[in-house]
mmCIF file of C-alpha atoms in Angstrom:
data_model
loop_
_atom_site.group_PDB
_atom_site.id
_atom_site.type_symbol
_atom_site.label_atom_id
_atom_site.label_comp_id
_atom_site.label_asym_id
_atom_site.label_seq_id
_atom_site.Cartn_x
_atom_site.Cartn_y
_atom_site.Cartn_z
ATOM 1 C CA MET A 1 -8.725 -22.916 -37.208
ATOM 2 C CA MET A 2 -10.339 -21.181 -34.221
ATOM 3 C CA GLY A 3 -9.855 -17.794 -35.794
ATOM 4 C CA ALA A 4 -10.689 -18.921 -39.319
ATOM 5 C CA THR A 5 -14.023 -20.582 -38.558
ATOM 6 C CA SER A 6 -15.533 -17.830 -36.481
ATOM 7 C CA ASN A 7 -17.446 -15.920 -39.135
ATOM 8 C CA SER A 8 -20.999 -17.137 -38.585
ATOM 9 C CA SER A 9 -23.507 -16.303 -35.878
ATOM 10 C CA THR A 10 -23.623 -19.972 -34.819
ATOM 11 C CA ASP A 11 -19.982 -19.904 -33.765
ATOM 12 C CA ALA A 12 -20.769 -19.287 -30.128
ATOM 13 C CA PHE A 13 -19.087 -21.098 -27.263
ATOM 14 C CA ILE A 14 -20.932 -22.944 -24.511
ATOM 15 C CA LEU A 15 -19.649 -22.334 -20.978
ATOM 16 C CA LEU A 16 -20.600 -25.511 -19.125
ATOM 17 C CA GLY A 17 -19.829 -24.297 -15.582
ATOM 18 C CA VAL A 18 -21.796 -26.593 -13.258
ATOM 19 C CA SER A 19 -24.565 -27.368 -15.775
ATOM 20 C CA ASP A 20 -24.074 -31.081 -15.043
ATOM 21 C CA HIS A 21 -25.336 -30.287 -11.504
ATOM 22 C CA PRO A 22 -28.396 -28.053 -12.144
ATOM 23 C CA ARG A 23 -29.318 -27.820 -8.465
ATOM 24 C CA LEU A 24 -25.994 -26.177 -7.717
ATOM 25 C CA GLU A 25 -26.508 -23.386 -10.248
ATOM 26 C CA ILE A 26 -28.797 -21.227 -8.091
ATOM 27 C CA ILE A 27 -26.439 -21.676 -5.115
ATOM 28 C CA PHE A 28 -23.457 -20.606 -7.225
ATOM 29 C CA PHE A 29 -25.492 -17.717 -8.666
ATOM 30 C CA VAL A 30 -26.278 -16.321 -5.209
ATOM 31 C CA LEU A 31 -22.745 -16.827 -3.853
ATOM 32 C CA ILE A 32 -21.051 -15.304 -6.906
ATOM 33 C CA LEU A 33 -23.496 -12.373 -6.991
ATOM 34 C CA LEU A 34 -22.848 -11.588 -3.309
ATOM 35 C CA SER A 35 -19.094 -11.922 -3.842
ATOM 36 C CA TYR A 36 -19.243 -9.622 -6.867
ATOM 37 C CA LEU A 37 -21.203 -6.955 -4.966
ATOM 38 C CA MET A 38 -18.707 -7.137 -2.080
ATOM 39 C CA THR A 39 -15.860 -6.849 -4.609
ATOM 40 C CA LEU A 40 -17.402 -3.735 -6.166
ATOM 41 C CA VAL A 41 -18.034 -2.054 -2.807
ATOM 42 C CA GLY A 42 -14.712 -3.021 -1.204
ATOM 43 C CA ASN A 43 -12.441 -2.077 -4.094
ATOM 44 C CA ALA A 44 -14.381 1.092 -4.962
ATOM 45 C CA THR A 45 -14.047 2.158 -1.318
ATOM 46 C CA ILE A 46 -10.264 1.736 -1.392
ATOM 47 C CA ILE A 47 -9.996 3.703 -4.665
ATOM 48 C CA LEU A 48 -12.222 6.452 -3.251
ATOM 49 C CA LEU A 49 -10.310 6.714 0.031
ATOM 50 C CA SER A 50 -6.936 6.713 -1.739
ATOM 51 C CA HIS A 51 -8.005 9.684 -3.839
ATOM 52 C CA LEU A 52 -9.975 11.711 -1.278
ATOM 53 C CA ASP A 53 -7.855 11.358 1.865
ATOM 54 C CA ALA A 54 -4.618 13.369 1.693
ATOM 55 C CA ARG A 55 -2.991 11.100 4.300
ATOM 56 C CA LEU A 56 -3.238 8.199 1.860
ATOM 57 C CA HIS A 57 -1.459 10.036 -0.964
ATOM 58 C CA THR A 58 1.570 7.755 -0.649
ATOM 59 C CA PRO A 59 3.182 5.218 -3.001
ATOM 60 C CA MET A 60 1.712 2.295 -1.034
ATOM 61 C CA TYR A 61 -1.867 3.493 -1.527
ATOM 62 C CA PHE A 62 -1.180 4.524 -5.106
ATOM 63 C CA PHE A 63 -0.298 0.902 -5.881
ATOM 64 C CA LEU A 64 -3.153 -0.379 -3.724
ATOM 65 C CA SER A 65 -5.637 1.721 -5.694
ATOM 66 C CA ASN A 66 -4.102 0.269 -8.881
ATOM 67 C CA LEU A 67 -4.676 -3.220 -7.470
ATOM 68 C CA SER A 68 -8.277 -2.358 -6.595
ATOM 69 C CA SER A 69 -8.889 -0.916 -10.093
ATOM 70 C CA LEU A 70 -7.414 -4.063 -11.567
ATOM 71 C CA ASP A 71 -9.571 -6.317 -9.369
ATOM 72 C CA LEU A 72 -12.715 -4.400 -10.381
ATOM 73 C CA ALA A 73 -11.905 -4.875 -14.069
ATOM 74 C CA PHE A 74 -10.741 -8.478 -13.484
ATOM 75 C CA THR A 75 -14.056 -9.595 -11.991
ATOM 76 C CA THR A 76 -16.187 -7.498 -14.348
ATOM 77 C CA SER A 77 -14.526 -9.180 -17.346
ATOM 78 C CA SER A 78 -15.951 -12.564 -16.302
ATOM 79 C CA VAL A 79 -18.531 -12.467 -13.476
ATOM 80 C CA PRO A 80 -21.504 -10.812 -15.313
ATOM 81 C CA GLN A 81 -21.319 -13.517 -18.002
ATOM 82 C CA MET A 82 -21.072 -16.199 -15.293
ATOM 83 C CA LEU A 83 -24.220 -14.854 -13.642
ATOM 84 C CA ILE A 84 -26.130 -14.795 -16.950
ATOM 85 C CA ASN A 85 -25.173 -18.402 -17.675
ATOM 86 C CA LEU A 86 -25.960 -19.610 -14.157
ATOM 87 C CA TRP A 87 -29.365 -17.886 -14.041
ATOM 88 C CA GLY A 88 -30.983 -19.300 -17.189
ATOM 89 C CA PRO A 89 -30.826 -22.251 -19.570
ATOM 90 C CA ASP A 90 -28.706 -20.376 -22.112
ATOM 91 C CA LYS A 91 -25.022 -21.163 -21.451
ATOM 92 C CA THR A 92 -23.619 -19.582 -24.601
ATOM 93 C CA ILE A 93 -21.134 -16.772 -25.045
ATOM 94 C CA SER A 94 -20.512 -15.245 -28.469
ATOM 95 C CA TYR A 95 -17.216 -15.863 -30.231
ATOM 96 C CA GLY A 96 -16.328 -12.188 -29.849
ATOM 97 C CA GLY A 97 -17.309 -12.250 -26.180
ATOM 98 C CA CYS A 98 -15.183 -15.329 -25.537
ATOM 99 C CA VAL A 99 -12.165 -13.866 -27.330
ATOM 100 C CA THR A 100 -12.531 -10.556 -25.489
ATOM 101 C CA GLN A 101 -12.798 -12.380 -22.171
ATOM 102 C CA LEU A 102 -9.713 -14.445 -23.018
ATOM 103 C CA TYR A 103 -7.584 -11.381 -23.826
ATOM 104 C CA VAL A 104 -8.828 -9.175 -20.969
ATOM 105 C CA PHE A 105 -8.733 -11.884 -18.292
ATOM 106 C CA LEU A 106 -5.177 -12.905 -19.183
ATOM 107 C CA TRP A 107 -4.073 -9.256 -19.462
ATOM 108 C CA LEU A 108 -5.346 -8.357 -16.004
ATOM 109 C CA GLY A 109 -4.126 -11.596 -14.425
ATOM 110 C CA ALA A 110 -0.583 -11.064 -15.729
ATOM 111 C CA THR A 111 -0.719 -7.395 -14.686
ATOM 112 C CA GLU A 112 -1.551 -8.423 -11.123
ATOM 113 C CA CYS A 113 1.451 -10.775 -11.098
ATOM 114 C CA ILE A 114 3.758 -7.848 -11.889
ATOM 115 C CA LEU A 115 1.925 -5.350 -9.679
ATOM 116 C CA LEU A 116 2.316 -7.560 -6.587
ATOM 117 C CA VAL A 117 6.094 -7.560 -7.184
ATOM 118 C CA VAL A 118 6.030 -3.756 -7.445
ATOM 119 C CA MET A 119 4.112 -3.567 -4.163
ATOM 120 C CA ALA A 120 6.669 -5.865 -2.519
ATOM 121 C CA PHE A 121 9.456 -3.558 -3.766
ATOM 122 C CA ASP A 122 7.615 -0.586 -2.257
ATOM 123 C CA ARG A 123 7.410 -2.373 1.118
ATOM 124 C CA TYR A 124 11.089 -3.349 0.884
ATOM 125 C CA VAL A 125 12.151 0.267 0.359
ATOM 126 C CA ALA A 126 9.796 1.513 3.108
ATOM 127 C CA VAL A 127 11.108 -0.949 5.710
ATOM 128 C CA CYS A 128 14.743 -1.440 4.684
ATOM 129 C CA ARG A 129 15.515 2.079 3.341
ATOM 130 C CA PRO A 130 13.132 4.321 5.338
ATOM 131 C CA LEU A 131 15.345 7.424 5.210
ATOM 132 C CA HIS A 132 15.506 7.299 1.411
ATOM 133 C CA TYR A 133 11.914 6.140 0.856
ATOM 134 C CA THR A 134 10.437 9.396 -0.468
ATOM 135 C CA THR A 135 13.469 9.976 -2.685
ATOM 136 C CA ILE A 136 13.446 6.493 -4.215
ATOM 137 C CA MET A 137 9.655 6.063 -4.484
ATOM 138 C CA ASN A 138 9.063 9.400 -6.185
ATOM 139 C CA PRO A 139 5.876 9.968 -8.230
ATOM 140 C CA ARG A 140 7.684 9.499 -11.544
ATOM 141 C CA LEU A 141 9.008 6.055 -10.540
ATOM 142 C CA CYS A 142 5.603 5.038 -9.160
ATOM 143 C CA TRP A 143 3.864 5.885 -12.431
ATOM 144 C CA LEU A 144 6.619 4.133 -14.391
ATOM 145 C CA LEU A 145 6.331 0.931 -12.323
ATOM 146 C CA ALA A 146 2.537 0.959 -12.652
ATOM 147 C CA ALA A 147 2.814 1.442 -16.425
ATOM 148 C CA ILE A 148 5.292 -1.455 -16.679
ATOM 149 C CA ALA A 149 2.839 -3.701 -14.821
ATOM 150 C CA TRP A 150 -0.150 -2.813 -17.021
ATOM 151 C CA LEU A 151 1.768 -2.864 -20.325
ATOM 152 C CA GLY A 152 3.687 -6.032 -19.410
ATOM 153 C CA GLY A 153 0.421 -7.841 -18.708
ATOM 154 C CA LEU A 154 -1.053 -6.561 -21.979
ATOM 155 C CA GLY A 155 1.962 -7.777 -23.981
ATOM 156 C CA ASN A 156 1.705 -11.230 -22.416
ATOM 157 C CA SER A 157 -2.019 -11.432 -23.215
ATOM 158 C CA VAL A 158 -1.627 -10.372 -26.843
ATOM 159 C CA ILE A 159 1.051 -13.002 -27.493
ATOM 160 C CA GLN A 160 -0.386 -15.911 -25.507
ATOM 161 C CA SER A 161 -4.073 -15.415 -26.361
ATOM 162 C CA THR A 162 -3.341 -14.992 -30.074
ATOM 163 C CA PHE A 163 -1.218 -18.153 -30.018
ATOM 164 C CA THR A 164 -4.016 -20.085 -28.297
ATOM 165 C CA LEU A 165 -6.653 -18.910 -30.786
ATOM 166 C CA GLN A 166 -4.661 -20.434 -33.665
ATOM 167 C CA LEU A 167 -5.407 -23.965 -32.431
ATOM 168 C CA PRO A 168 -7.851 -26.038 -34.548
ATOM 169 C CA LEU A 169 -11.098 -27.032 -32.823
ATOM 170 C CA CYS A 170 -12.387 -30.599 -32.610
ATOM 171 C CA GLY A 171 -15.875 -29.795 -33.910
ATOM 172 C CA HIS A 172 -17.484 -28.643 -30.666
ATOM 173 C CA ARG A 173 -17.321 -25.431 -28.672
ATOM 174 C CA LYS A 174 -18.151 -26.638 -25.178
ATOM 175 C CA VAL A 175 -15.793 -24.939 -22.727
ATOM 176 C CA ASP A 176 -15.762 -26.986 -19.521
ATOM 177 C CA ASN A 177 -15.279 -23.948 -17.317
ATOM 178 C CA PHE A 178 -17.041 -20.847 -16.008
ATOM 179 C CA LEU A 179 -15.092 -18.585 -18.384
ATOM 180 C CA CYS A 180 -12.906 -18.522 -21.477
ATOM 181 C CA GLU A 181 -9.284 -18.842 -20.389
ATOM 182 C CA VAL A 182 -6.197 -20.411 -21.903
ATOM 183 C CA PRO A 183 -6.109 -23.876 -20.190
ATOM 184 C CA ALA A 184 -9.818 -24.446 -20.928
ATOM 185 C CA MET A 185 -9.411 -23.332 -24.557
ATOM 186 C CA ILE A 186 -6.460 -25.678 -25.067
ATOM 187 C CA LYS A 187 -8.742 -28.562 -24.038
ATOM 188 C CA LEU A 188 -11.017 -27.744 -27.010
ATOM 189 C CA ALA A 189 -8.227 -28.272 -29.517
ATOM 190 C CA CYS A 190 -7.592 -31.415 -31.484
ATOM 191 C CA GLY A 191 -4.161 -32.619 -32.458
ATOM 192 C CA ASP A 192 -0.918 -32.015 -30.640
ATOM 193 C CA THR A 193 -1.088 -29.155 -28.141
ATOM 194 C CA SER A 194 2.281 -29.861 -26.516
ATOM 195 C CA LEU A 195 3.835 -26.691 -27.977
ATOM 196 C CA ASN A 196 0.986 -24.552 -26.622
ATOM 197 C CA GLU A 197 1.293 -26.207 -23.217
ATOM 198 C CA ALA A 198 5.055 -25.653 -23.245
ATOM 199 C CA VAL A 199 4.581 -21.964 -24.088
ATOM 200 C CA LEU A 200 1.855 -21.681 -21.449
ATOM 201 C CA ASN A 201 4.092 -23.257 -18.812
ATOM 202 C CA GLY A 202 7.074 -21.112 -19.808
ATOM 203 C CA VAL A 203 5.164 -17.834 -19.768
ATOM 204 C CA CYS A 204 3.312 -18.709 -16.557
ATOM 205 C CA THR A 205 6.572 -19.664 -14.860
ATOM 206 C CA PHE A 206 7.918 -16.247 -15.804
ATOM 207 C CA PHE A 207 4.794 -14.469 -14.519
ATOM 208 C CA THR A 208 4.200 -16.545 -11.366
ATOM 209 C CA VAL A 209 7.165 -18.545 -10.065
ATOM 210 C CA VAL A 210 9.768 -15.872 -10.822
ATOM 211 C CA PRO A 211 7.799 -12.966 -9.266
ATOM 212 C CA LEU A 212 6.828 -15.110 -6.280
ATOM 213 C CA SER A 213 10.488 -15.991 -5.699
ATOM 214 C CA ILE A 214 11.471 -12.305 -5.857
ATOM 215 C CA ILE A 215 8.702 -11.399 -3.408
ATOM 216 C CA LEU A 216 9.676 -14.122 -0.923
ATOM 217 C CA ILE A 217 13.344 -13.119 -1.078
ATOM 218 C CA SER A 218 12.428 -9.453 -0.512
ATOM 219 C CA TYR A 219 10.353 -10.464 2.494
ATOM 220 C CA CYS A 220 13.311 -12.269 4.009
ATOM 221 C CA TYR A 221 15.159 -8.924 3.983
ATOM 222 C CA ILE A 222 12.043 -7.145 5.263
ATOM 223 C CA ALA A 223 11.709 -9.619 8.155
ATOM 224 C CA GLN A 224 15.329 -9.015 9.147
ATOM 225 C CA ALA A 225 14.783 -5.237 9.078
ATOM 226 C CA VAL A 226 11.517 -5.452 11.062
ATOM 227 C CA LEU A 227 13.216 -7.442 13.836
ATOM 228 C CA LYS A 228 15.793 -4.645 14.173
ATOM 229 C CA ILE A 229 13.132 -1.958 14.772
ATOM 230 C CA SER A 230 13.420 -0.945 18.442
ATOM 231 C CA SER A 231 9.879 0.407 18.794
ATOM 232 C CA ALA A 232 7.194 -2.224 19.435
ATOM 233 C CA GLU A 233 4.608 0.026 17.732
ATOM 234 C CA GLY A 234 6.868 0.415 14.697
ATOM 235 C CA ARG A 235 7.393 -3.342 14.487
ATOM 236 C CA ARG A 236 3.671 -4.014 14.716
ATOM 237 C CA LYS A 237 2.806 -1.432 12.034
ATOM 238 C CA ALA A 238 5.440 -2.795 9.639
ATOM 239 C CA PHE A 239 4.358 -6.372 10.327
ATOM 240 C CA ASN A 240 0.646 -5.645 9.767
ATOM 241 C CA THR A 241 1.259 -3.885 6.458
ATOM 242 C CA CYS A 242 3.603 -6.583 5.149
ATOM 243 C CA PHE A 243 1.454 -9.433 6.450
ATOM 244 C CA SER A 244 -1.569 -8.163 4.505
ATOM 245 C CA HIS A 245 0.428 -8.027 1.283
ATOM 246 C CA LEU A 246 1.910 -11.478 1.896
ATOM 247 C CA VAL A 247 -1.545 -13.046 2.393
ATOM 248 C CA VAL A 248 -2.749 -11.537 -0.901
ATOM 249 C CA VAL A 249 0.397 -12.819 -2.632
ATOM 250 C CA CYS A 250 -0.115 -16.380 -1.346
ATOM 251 C CA LEU A 251 -3.801 -16.465 -2.326
ATOM 252 C CA PHE A 252 -3.238 -15.108 -5.830
ATOM 253 C CA TYR A 253 -0.034 -16.892 -6.811
ATOM 254 C CA GLY A 254 -1.065 -20.174 -5.201
ATOM 255 C CA SER A 255 -4.284 -20.422 -7.209
ATOM 256 C CA ALA A 256 -2.677 -19.096 -10.414
ATOM 257 C CA ILE A 257 0.189 -21.596 -10.267
ATOM 258 C CA TYR A 258 -2.231 -24.463 -9.670
ATOM 259 C CA GLY A 259 -4.559 -23.340 -12.451
ATOM 260 C CA TYR A 260 -1.968 -22.543 -15.124
ATOM 261 C CA LEU A 261 1.158 -24.604 -14.497
ATOM 262 C CA LEU A 262 -0.488 -28.031 -14.344
ATOM 263 C CA PRO A 263 -0.665 -29.714 -17.797
ATOM 264 C CA ALA A 264 -3.860 -28.487 -19.450
ATOM 265 C CA LYS A 265 -4.803 -31.876 -20.916
ATOM 266 C CA THR A 266 -4.177 -34.007 -17.840
ATOM 267 C CA SER A 267 -5.206 -31.847 -14.878
ATOM 268 C CA ASN A 268 -8.518 -32.525 -13.131
ATOM 269 C CA GLN A 269 -11.029 -30.262 -14.874
ATOM 270 C CA ASP A 270 -13.413 -29.981 -11.920
ATOM 271 C CA GLN A 271 -10.544 -28.776 -9.754
ATOM 272 C CA GLY A 272 -9.435 -26.413 -12.532
ATOM 273 C CA LYS A 273 -12.940 -24.925 -12.769
ATOM 274 C CA PHE A 274 -13.099 -24.120 -9.082
ATOM 275 C CA ILE A 275 -9.549 -22.769 -9.011
ATOM 276 C CA SER A 276 -10.574 -20.420 -11.855
ATOM 277 C CA LEU A 277 -13.589 -19.410 -9.788
ATOM 278 C CA PHE A 278 -11.335 -18.797 -6.793
ATOM 279 C CA TYR A 279 -8.917 -16.356 -8.435
ATOM 280 C CA SER A 280 -11.580 -14.658 -10.561
ATOM 281 C CA VAL A 281 -14.193 -14.191 -7.816
ATOM 282 C CA VAL A 282 -12.877 -14.904 -4.317
ATOM 283 C CA THR A 283 -9.421 -13.278 -4.421
ATOM 284 C CA PRO A 284 -10.637 -9.861 -5.711
ATOM 285 C CA MET A 285 -13.322 -9.936 -2.998
ATOM 286 C CA VAL A 286 -11.003 -10.677 -0.073
ATOM 287 C CA ASN A 287 -8.186 -8.312 -1.122
ATOM 288 C CA PRO A 288 -9.937 -5.172 0.235
ATOM 289 C CA LEU A 289 -10.861 -7.021 3.440
ATOM 290 C CA ILE A 290 -7.286 -8.176 4.000
ATOM 291 C CA TYR A 291 -5.875 -4.682 3.444
ATOM 292 C CA THR A 292 -8.462 -2.869 5.592
ATOM 293 C CA LEU A 293 -9.008 -5.185 8.568
ATOM 294 C CA ARG A 294 -5.392 -4.859 9.750
ATOM 295 C CA ASN A 295 -4.796 -1.314 8.515
ATOM 296 C CA LYS A 296 -5.452 1.583 10.904
ATOM 297 C CA GLU A 297 -4.773 4.198 8.199
ATOM 298 C CA VAL A 298 -7.511 2.886 5.905
ATOM 299 C CA LYS A 299 -9.969 2.455 8.767
ATOM 300 C CA GLY A 300 -9.155 5.969 9.976
ATOM 301 C CA ALA A 301 -9.683 7.406 6.485
ATOM 302 C CA LEU A 302 -13.025 5.599 6.254
ATOM 303 C CA ARG A 303 -14.131 7.006 9.626
ATOM 304 C CA ARG A 304 -13.126 10.533 8.548
ATOM 305 C CA LEU A 305 -15.022 10.179 5.274
ATOM 306 C CA LEU A 306 -18.142 8.865 7.022
ATOM 307 C CA GLY A 307 -17.816 11.649 9.632
ATOM 308 C CA LYS A 308 -17.763 14.305 6.884
ATOM 309 C CA GLY A 309 -20.815 12.649 5.338
ATOM 310 C CA ARG A 310 -22.745 12.932 8.617
ATOM 311 C CA GLU A 311 -21.704 16.584 9.030
ATOM 312 C CA VAL A 312 -22.937 17.396 5.530
ATOM 313 C CA GLY A 313 -26.161 15.487 6.203
#
């Protein structure tokens, strides 16, 4: 069993990544390193602005700072190990490191699925129930919704990761991926994995297809409400805010559905590897860009912060 045979120092896993194309490794190293640095700067900036600027002390930016915190942890759970493996000849990750990565990566991924629904609900209330917005989205409810997202993701990870780690290995520990995640770990197993794949599909349907459907339905109501706004400035502001969230939703759920809902044994592994790379590296990097480029409030807060910095200097 995976769990039962992991008591010696030799029980490390090998993350193959693109080791079959050695010339690509340095290219991937540079691109992933740059993406990771942009992720750290972009998400840390949003967290900083949300806490320091009083004008951003609203439910929307509370949830956005949660998303940025999640994205920082999400990338940090996998990217440093990717960079180590891409830089040198050693492609191994310890058993404990692989298990930790499996639990944390799945926890944060599932949390983001729930958090994006919460953010869609916040936008729905703001656009469709503007007069009752501050009453409905009170601080207590915001903290409760955030806690549900984080704890719901953790519960999913504990159940699904533990179930995956019970599979027997086929005598090798070569993970044909950049990181330890459930579909790649299922490929290591020998014997019948149909039950694991069924559980994976069921859980992932619950955490991806169902939330995505709720979000899309809520945006149908939001679109109707936006069209009724008489002010052109009001319509544009509502559209920009909702558009940013919708782009993030499509990027995240699209890649997650492709990576997790296709049968783990039959899906194209090269495609699966790069989809994993997309939602673990690219999506957390572009989220801050998407939310800031079309958002005057964030750009204004950044200008005020930089202005204070110059005054102090």
